[in-house]
Amino acid sequence: MLYQELIRSKRDGAELSQAEIAALVAAMVDGRIGDEQLGAFAMAVYWRGMGPAETAALTLAMRDSGRVMDWQASLPGPVLDKHSTGGIGDGTSLLIGPWLAACGGHVPMISGRGLGHTGGTLDKLAAIPGYDPFPDPARFRSIVREVGVAIIGQTDDLAPADRRFYAIRDVTATVDCLPLIVASILSKKLAEGLDGLVLDVKTGSGAVMPDSARATALARALVQVSAQAGTPAEALLTDMGQPLATTAGNALEVAEVLDLLTGRRQGGRLFQLSRTLSARLLMLGRLA
């Protein structure tokens, strides 16, 4: 296949087929397509966009570029997760994971580092001495099965196409391309083998995507593509016009979460939003 022909087609506004997109993603993983061609493809998508079918095809091809977890035979309860687009003081994952596990859910969360000015969940957990973000797969599965929740980083065998493509987008000013954002987020989340997913899409001055119209479009696209992949999903638009927690800084935010989990502290924006997201997940998982 001549990848420059795919790039030309997208540059000229054509809709790519599922087979063409699958071939492109396979070439990302095995190295048959060069960085310069991937950069050109990303820029073509940035300017021309992708239709719903193209976005879904890209997402699923990137998900299937690596290992896709299958929990059906080993877990007694639903497999659930959430994704947040992030913001200062956003420790919702650290609250929601244990809460869902306590209610009978299982949360195999693949998380990431911060984006822009926000600290990611892995950045927060790195403040805990001895935390290992990359356990071997057997240990990860064992923890999810026995404890109910495990939060790890993206390993080499989970959506490897996304890992390479994101690095290209990062140096070609195409990170903020909506269909590529959708494919990047969902390729990792859908690789977790989920029964339900809730998406917390931030808007406001402190959000990665502050414009409410773009945030709404992202939320709708995420839900639509997830449904096409067979994973029920809901999205909430939430305000990031001010920090979510009462503290800022990875270690301080972890300490605040521990206070909320142990009952030493109650209430506040972080607690309320985490409770709302957890309730939606419990309903998706038929646990409430």
Short mmCIF file of C-alpha atoms in Angstrom, two decimals:
data_model
loop_
_atom_site.label_atom_id
_atom_site.label_comp_id
_atom_site.label_asym_id
_atom_site.label_seq_id
_atom_site.Cartn_x
_atom_site.Cartn_y
_atom_site.Cartn_z
CA MET A 1 0.00 0.00 0.00
CA LEU A 2 1.21 3.51 -0.83
CA TYR A 3 0.65 5.48 2.35
CA GLN A 4 1.11 8.76 0.52
CA GLU A 5 -2.09 7.95 -1.38
CA LEU A 6 -3.99 7.65 1.91
CA ILE A 7 -2.49 10.94 3.04
CA ARG A 8 -3.47 12.56 -0.26
CA SER A 9 -7.02 11.21 0.02
CA LYS A 10 -7.48 12.64 3.49
CA ARG A 11 -5.76 15.89 2.53
CA ASP A 12 -8.29 16.28 -0.28
CA GLY A 13 -11.24 15.61 2.04
CA ALA A 14 -12.04 12.00 1.14
CA GLU A 15 -13.39 9.53 3.69
CA LEU A 16 -11.04 6.63 4.36
CA SER A 17 -12.36 3.08 4.52
CA GLN A 18 -12.05 0.82 7.55
CA ALA A 19 -9.53 -1.33 5.66
CA GLU A 20 -7.39 1.68 4.77
CA ILE A 21 -7.34 2.92 8.36
CA ALA A 22 -6.55 -0.57 9.68
CA ALA A 23 -3.61 -0.84 7.27
CA LEU A 24 -2.31 2.56 8.34
CA VAL A 25 -2.47 1.65 12.04
CA ALA A 26 -0.76 -1.70 11.43
CA ALA A 27 2.04 0.20 9.70
CA MET A 28 2.37 2.49 12.74
CA VAL A 29 3.15 -0.52 14.90
CA ASP A 30 5.52 -2.44 12.63
CA GLY A 31 7.37 0.63 11.38
CA ARG A 32 6.43 0.43 7.71
CA ILE A 33 5.28 4.05 7.76
CA GLY A 34 7.74 6.82 8.57
CA ASP A 35 7.40 9.60 11.12
CA GLU A 36 7.18 12.23 8.39
CA GLN A 37 4.23 10.42 6.78
CA LEU A 38 2.47 10.01 10.12
CA GLY A 39 2.95 13.71 10.78
CA ALA A 40 1.47 14.54 7.39
CA PHE A 41 -1.49 12.24 8.05
CA ALA A 42 -2.11 13.84 11.45
CA MET A 43 -2.07 17.31 9.89
CA ALA A 44 -4.43 16.20 7.12
CA VAL A 45 -6.89 14.95 9.75
CA TYR A 46 -6.41 18.16 11.75
CA TRP A 47 -7.59 20.26 8.80
CA ARG A 48 -10.06 17.89 7.16
CA GLY A 49 -11.44 16.07 10.20
CA MET A 50 -12.90 12.58 10.31
CA GLY A 51 -16.44 11.31 10.09
CA PRO A 52 -17.96 9.12 12.84
CA ALA A 53 -17.20 5.90 10.94
CA GLU A 54 -13.58 6.91 10.36
CA THR A 55 -13.08 7.91 14.00
CA ALA A 56 -14.55 4.61 15.19
CA ALA A 57 -12.37 2.66 12.74
CA LEU A 58 -9.23 4.48 13.91
CA THR A 59 -10.12 3.93 17.57
CA LEU A 60 -10.75 0.20 17.18
CA ALA A 61 -7.66 -0.34 15.04
CA MET A 62 -5.51 1.41 17.65
CA ARG A 63 -7.16 -0.61 20.44
CA ASP A 64 -6.53 -3.85 18.59
CA SER A 65 -2.90 -2.93 17.85
CA GLY A 66 -2.00 -4.53 21.18
CA ARG A 67 -3.40 -6.69 23.96
CA VAL A 68 -7.10 -6.31 24.78
CA MET A 69 -7.99 -7.50 28.27
CA ASP A 70 -10.73 -10.10 28.73
CA TRP A 71 -12.09 -10.38 32.26
CA GLN A 72 -15.32 -12.32 31.68
CA ALA A 73 -14.09 -15.65 33.00
CA SER A 74 -12.24 -14.33 36.04
CA LEU A 75 -14.29 -11.59 37.72
CA PRO A 76 -17.66 -11.86 39.49
CA GLY A 77 -18.65 -8.23 38.98
CA PRO A 78 -18.72 -5.61 36.21
CA VAL A 79 -15.52 -4.04 34.89
CA LEU A 80 -15.82 -0.25 35.06
CA ASP A 81 -13.67 2.83 34.58
CA LYS A 82 -13.77 6.57 34.12
CA HIS A 83 -11.69 9.05 32.19
CA SER A 84 -11.21 12.71 32.95
CA THR A 85 -9.74 15.30 30.62
CA GLY A 86 -8.00 16.70 33.70
CA GLY A 87 -7.50 19.86 35.67
CA ILE A 88 -5.82 21.20 38.79
CA GLY A 89 -6.75 19.14 41.84
CA ASP A 90 -8.49 16.40 39.85
CA GLY A 91 -8.02 13.38 42.09
CA THR A 92 -11.35 11.79 41.15
CA SER A 93 -9.77 8.53 39.95
CA LEU A 94 -8.17 7.95 43.35
CA LEU A 95 -11.57 8.21 45.03
CA ILE A 96 -13.74 6.50 42.44
CA GLY A 97 -11.60 3.35 42.09
CA PRO A 98 -11.81 2.30 45.76
CA TRP A 99 -15.48 3.29 46.01
CA LEU A 100 -16.45 1.15 43.02
CA ALA A 101 -14.42 -1.78 44.33
CA ALA A 102 -16.21 -1.51 47.68
CA CYS A 103 -19.54 -1.76 45.82
CA GLY A 104 -18.60 -4.90 43.89
CA GLY A 105 -17.12 -3.37 40.75
CA HIS A 106 -13.67 -3.99 39.29
CA VAL A 107 -11.51 -1.14 38.01
CA PRO A 108 -8.46 -1.99 35.83
CA MET A 109 -7.49 1.64 35.28
CA ILE A 110 -4.84 2.55 32.73
CA SER A 111 -3.86 6.11 33.51
CA GLY A 112 -1.40 8.66 32.22
CA ARG A 113 0.82 11.58 33.03
CA GLY A 114 -0.32 15.17 33.07
CA LEU A 115 -1.30 17.08 29.96
CA GLY A 116 -0.34 20.73 29.79
CA HIS A 117 -0.60 22.40 33.19
CA THR A 118 -2.50 19.50 34.83
CA GLY A 119 -1.04 16.68 36.90
CA GLY A 120 -2.09 13.21 35.79
CA THR A 121 -3.14 10.35 38.04
CA LEU A 122 0.23 8.63 37.58
CA ASP A 123 2.00 11.84 38.62
CA LYS A 124 -0.03 11.88 41.82
CA LEU A 125 0.61 8.20 42.59
CA ALA A 126 4.34 8.68 41.97
CA ALA A 127 4.34 10.74 45.17
CA ILE A 128 3.78 7.47 47.09
CA PRO A 129 7.14 5.76 47.84
CA GLY A 130 7.35 2.30 46.28
CA TYR A 131 4.47 2.72 43.84
CA ASP A 132 5.07 0.63 40.71
CA PRO A 133 3.19 1.97 37.67
CA PHE A 134 4.21 -0.95 35.45
CA PRO A 135 3.57 -4.31 37.18
CA ASP A 136 3.70 -7.46 35.12
CA PRO A 137 0.32 -8.49 33.61
CA ALA A 138 -0.19 -11.41 35.99
CA ARG A 139 0.25 -9.19 39.06
CA PHE A 140 -2.06 -6.56 37.59
CA ARG A 141 -4.82 -9.12 36.98
CA SER A 142 -4.33 -10.60 40.44
CA ILE A 143 -4.71 -7.21 42.14
CA VAL A 144 -7.84 -6.35 40.15
CA ARG A 145 -9.34 -9.73 41.00
CA GLU A 146 -8.46 -9.68 44.71
CA VAL A 147 -8.61 -5.98 45.62
CA GLY A 148 -11.02 -4.69 42.99
CA VAL A 149 -8.93 -1.79 41.69
CA ALA A 150 -5.47 -1.26 40.22
CA ILE A 151 -4.14 1.88 38.58
CA ILE A 152 -1.21 1.45 36.22
CA GLY A 153 0.51 3.24 33.35
CA GLN A 154 0.23 2.41 29.67
CA THR A 155 2.49 -0.56 29.00
CA ASP A 156 4.13 -1.40 25.68
CA ASP A 157 1.54 -4.05 24.81
CA LEU A 158 -1.53 -1.85 25.39
CA ALA A 159 -2.53 0.25 22.36
CA PRO A 160 1.07 0.58 21.09
CA ALA A 161 -0.16 2.46 18.00
CA ASP A 162 -1.42 5.25 20.26
CA ARG A 163 1.95 5.52 21.98
CA ARG A 164 3.74 6.16 18.69
CA PHE A 165 1.03 8.32 17.13
CA TYR A 166 0.74 10.55 20.20
CA ALA A 167 4.49 11.23 20.12
CA ILE A 168 4.10 12.33 16.49
CA ARG A 169 1.10 14.53 17.30
CA ASP A 170 3.00 16.13 20.16
CA VAL A 171 5.71 17.50 17.84
CA THR A 172 3.42 18.41 14.92
CA ALA A 173 0.93 20.68 16.76
CA THR A 174 -1.93 18.22 16.22
CA VAL A 175 -2.61 17.19 19.82
CA ASP A 176 -5.84 19.21 19.96
CA CYS A 177 -7.48 17.49 16.97
CA LEU A 178 -10.88 16.18 18.12
CA PRO A 179 -11.06 12.83 16.26
CA LEU A 180 -7.46 12.06 17.20
CA ILE A 181 -8.20 12.91 20.85
CA VAL A 182 -11.17 10.52 20.78
CA ALA A 183 -9.10 7.71 19.25
CA SER A 184 -6.25 8.24 21.72
CA ILE A 185 -8.48 8.23 24.81
CA LEU A 186 -10.72 5.35 23.83
CA SER A 187 -8.08 3.07 22.31
CA LYS A 188 -6.55 2.76 25.78
CA LYS A 189 -9.82 2.64 27.73
CA LEU A 190 -11.46 0.07 25.45
CA ALA A 191 -8.34 -2.11 25.72
CA GLU A 192 -9.26 -2.57 29.38
CA GLY A 193 -12.21 -4.81 28.44
CA LEU A 194 -14.83 -2.62 30.11
CA ASP A 195 -18.52 -3.18 30.77
CA GLY A 196 -19.11 0.54 31.34
CA LEU A 197 -17.25 3.85 31.03
CA VAL A 198 -17.97 7.35 32.33
CA LEU A 199 -16.20 10.31 30.77
CA ASP A 200 -15.63 13.51 32.74
CA VAL A 201 -15.07 16.21 30.12
CA LYS A 202 -13.87 19.44 31.70
CA THR A 203 -14.66 22.91 30.45
CA GLY A 204 -13.84 26.36 31.76
CA SER A 205 -10.72 28.46 32.19
CA GLY A 206 -8.65 25.75 33.87
CA ALA A 207 -9.53 22.93 31.48
CA VAL A 208 -7.33 21.52 28.74
CA MET A 209 -10.28 22.26 26.42
CA PRO A 210 -11.80 25.47 27.88
CA ASP A 211 -14.29 26.16 25.08
CA SER A 212 -17.68 24.69 26.00
CA ALA A 213 -18.72 24.02 22.39
CA ARG A 214 -15.58 21.98 21.69
CA ALA A 215 -15.89 20.18 25.02
CA THR A 216 -19.49 19.27 24.17
CA ALA A 217 -18.45 17.98 20.75
CA LEU A 218 -15.71 15.88 22.36
CA ALA A 219 -18.12 14.42 24.93
CA ARG A 220 -20.62 13.45 22.24
CA ALA A 221 -17.95 11.89 20.04
CA LEU A 222 -16.52 9.86 22.92
CA VAL A 223 -19.93 8.42 23.85
CA GLN A 224 -20.80 7.69 20.22
CA VAL A 225 -17.57 5.88 19.39
CA SER A 226 -17.61 3.93 22.66
CA ALA A 227 -21.15 2.75 21.88
CA GLN A 228 -20.06 1.70 18.39
CA ALA A 229 -17.34 -0.38 20.03
CA GLY A 230 -19.92 -2.11 22.23
CA THR A 231 -19.04 -0.39 25.52
CA PRO A 232 -21.86 1.58 27.19
CA ALA A 233 -20.63 5.06 28.07
CA GLU A 234 -21.88 8.32 29.51
CA ALA A 235 -20.22 11.74 29.50
CA LEU A 236 -20.59 14.61 31.94
CA LEU A 237 -19.52 18.18 31.21
CA THR A 238 -18.05 19.55 34.43
CA ASP A 239 -16.65 22.92 35.45
CA MET A 240 -12.93 23.48 35.77
CA GLY A 241 -13.12 27.22 36.32
CA GLN A 242 -11.37 26.70 39.65
CA PRO A 243 -9.24 23.92 41.19
CA LEU A 244 -11.25 20.83 42.07
CA ALA A 245 -9.46 20.03 45.33
CA THR A 246 -8.55 22.34 48.20
CA THR A 247 -4.87 21.56 47.61
CA ALA A 248 -2.60 21.64 44.56
CA GLY A 249 0.49 19.50 44.10
CA ASN A 250 0.74 15.74 43.69
CA ALA A 251 1.67 14.74 47.25
CA LEU A 252 -0.79 17.20 48.79
CA GLU A 253 -3.60 15.98 46.54
CA VAL A 254 -2.93 12.34 47.47
CA ALA A 255 -3.05 13.30 51.16
CA GLU A 256 -6.40 15.03 50.61
CA VAL A 257 -7.79 11.95 48.86
CA LEU A 258 -6.67 9.74 51.75
CA ASP A 259 -8.44 12.07 54.17
CA LEU A 260 -11.64 11.75 52.12
CA LEU A 261 -11.36 7.96 51.85
CA THR A 262 -10.84 7.53 55.59
CA GLY A 263 -13.53 10.01 56.64
CA ARG A 264 -11.19 12.55 58.18
CA ARG A 265 -12.54 15.06 55.67
CA GLN A 266 -15.94 15.26 53.97
CA GLY A 267 -17.62 17.40 51.35
CA GLY A 268 -16.09 19.79 48.87
CA ARG A 269 -16.08 19.90 45.07
CA LEU A 270 -13.75 16.92 44.63
CA PHE A 271 -15.88 14.73 46.89
CA GLN A 272 -19.17 15.78 45.28
CA LEU A 273 -18.00 15.27 41.69
CA SER A 274 -16.41 11.91 42.52
CA ARG A 275 -19.66 10.78 44.12
CA THR A 276 -21.66 11.83 41.05
CA LEU A 277 -19.31 10.02 38.66
CA SER A 278 -19.33 6.94 40.88
CA ALA A 279 -23.13 6.88 40.93
CA ARG A 280 -23.27 6.94 37.14
CA LEU A 281 -20.77 4.08 36.95
CA LEU A 282 -22.67 2.00 39.50
CA MET A 283 -25.81 2.38 37.39
CA LEU A 284 -23.96 1.49 34.19
CA GLY A 285 -22.62 -1.62 35.93
CA ARG A 286 -26.07 -2.51 37.34
CA LEU A 287 -24.73 -2.26 40.86
CA ALA A 288 -27.30 0.38 41.85
#
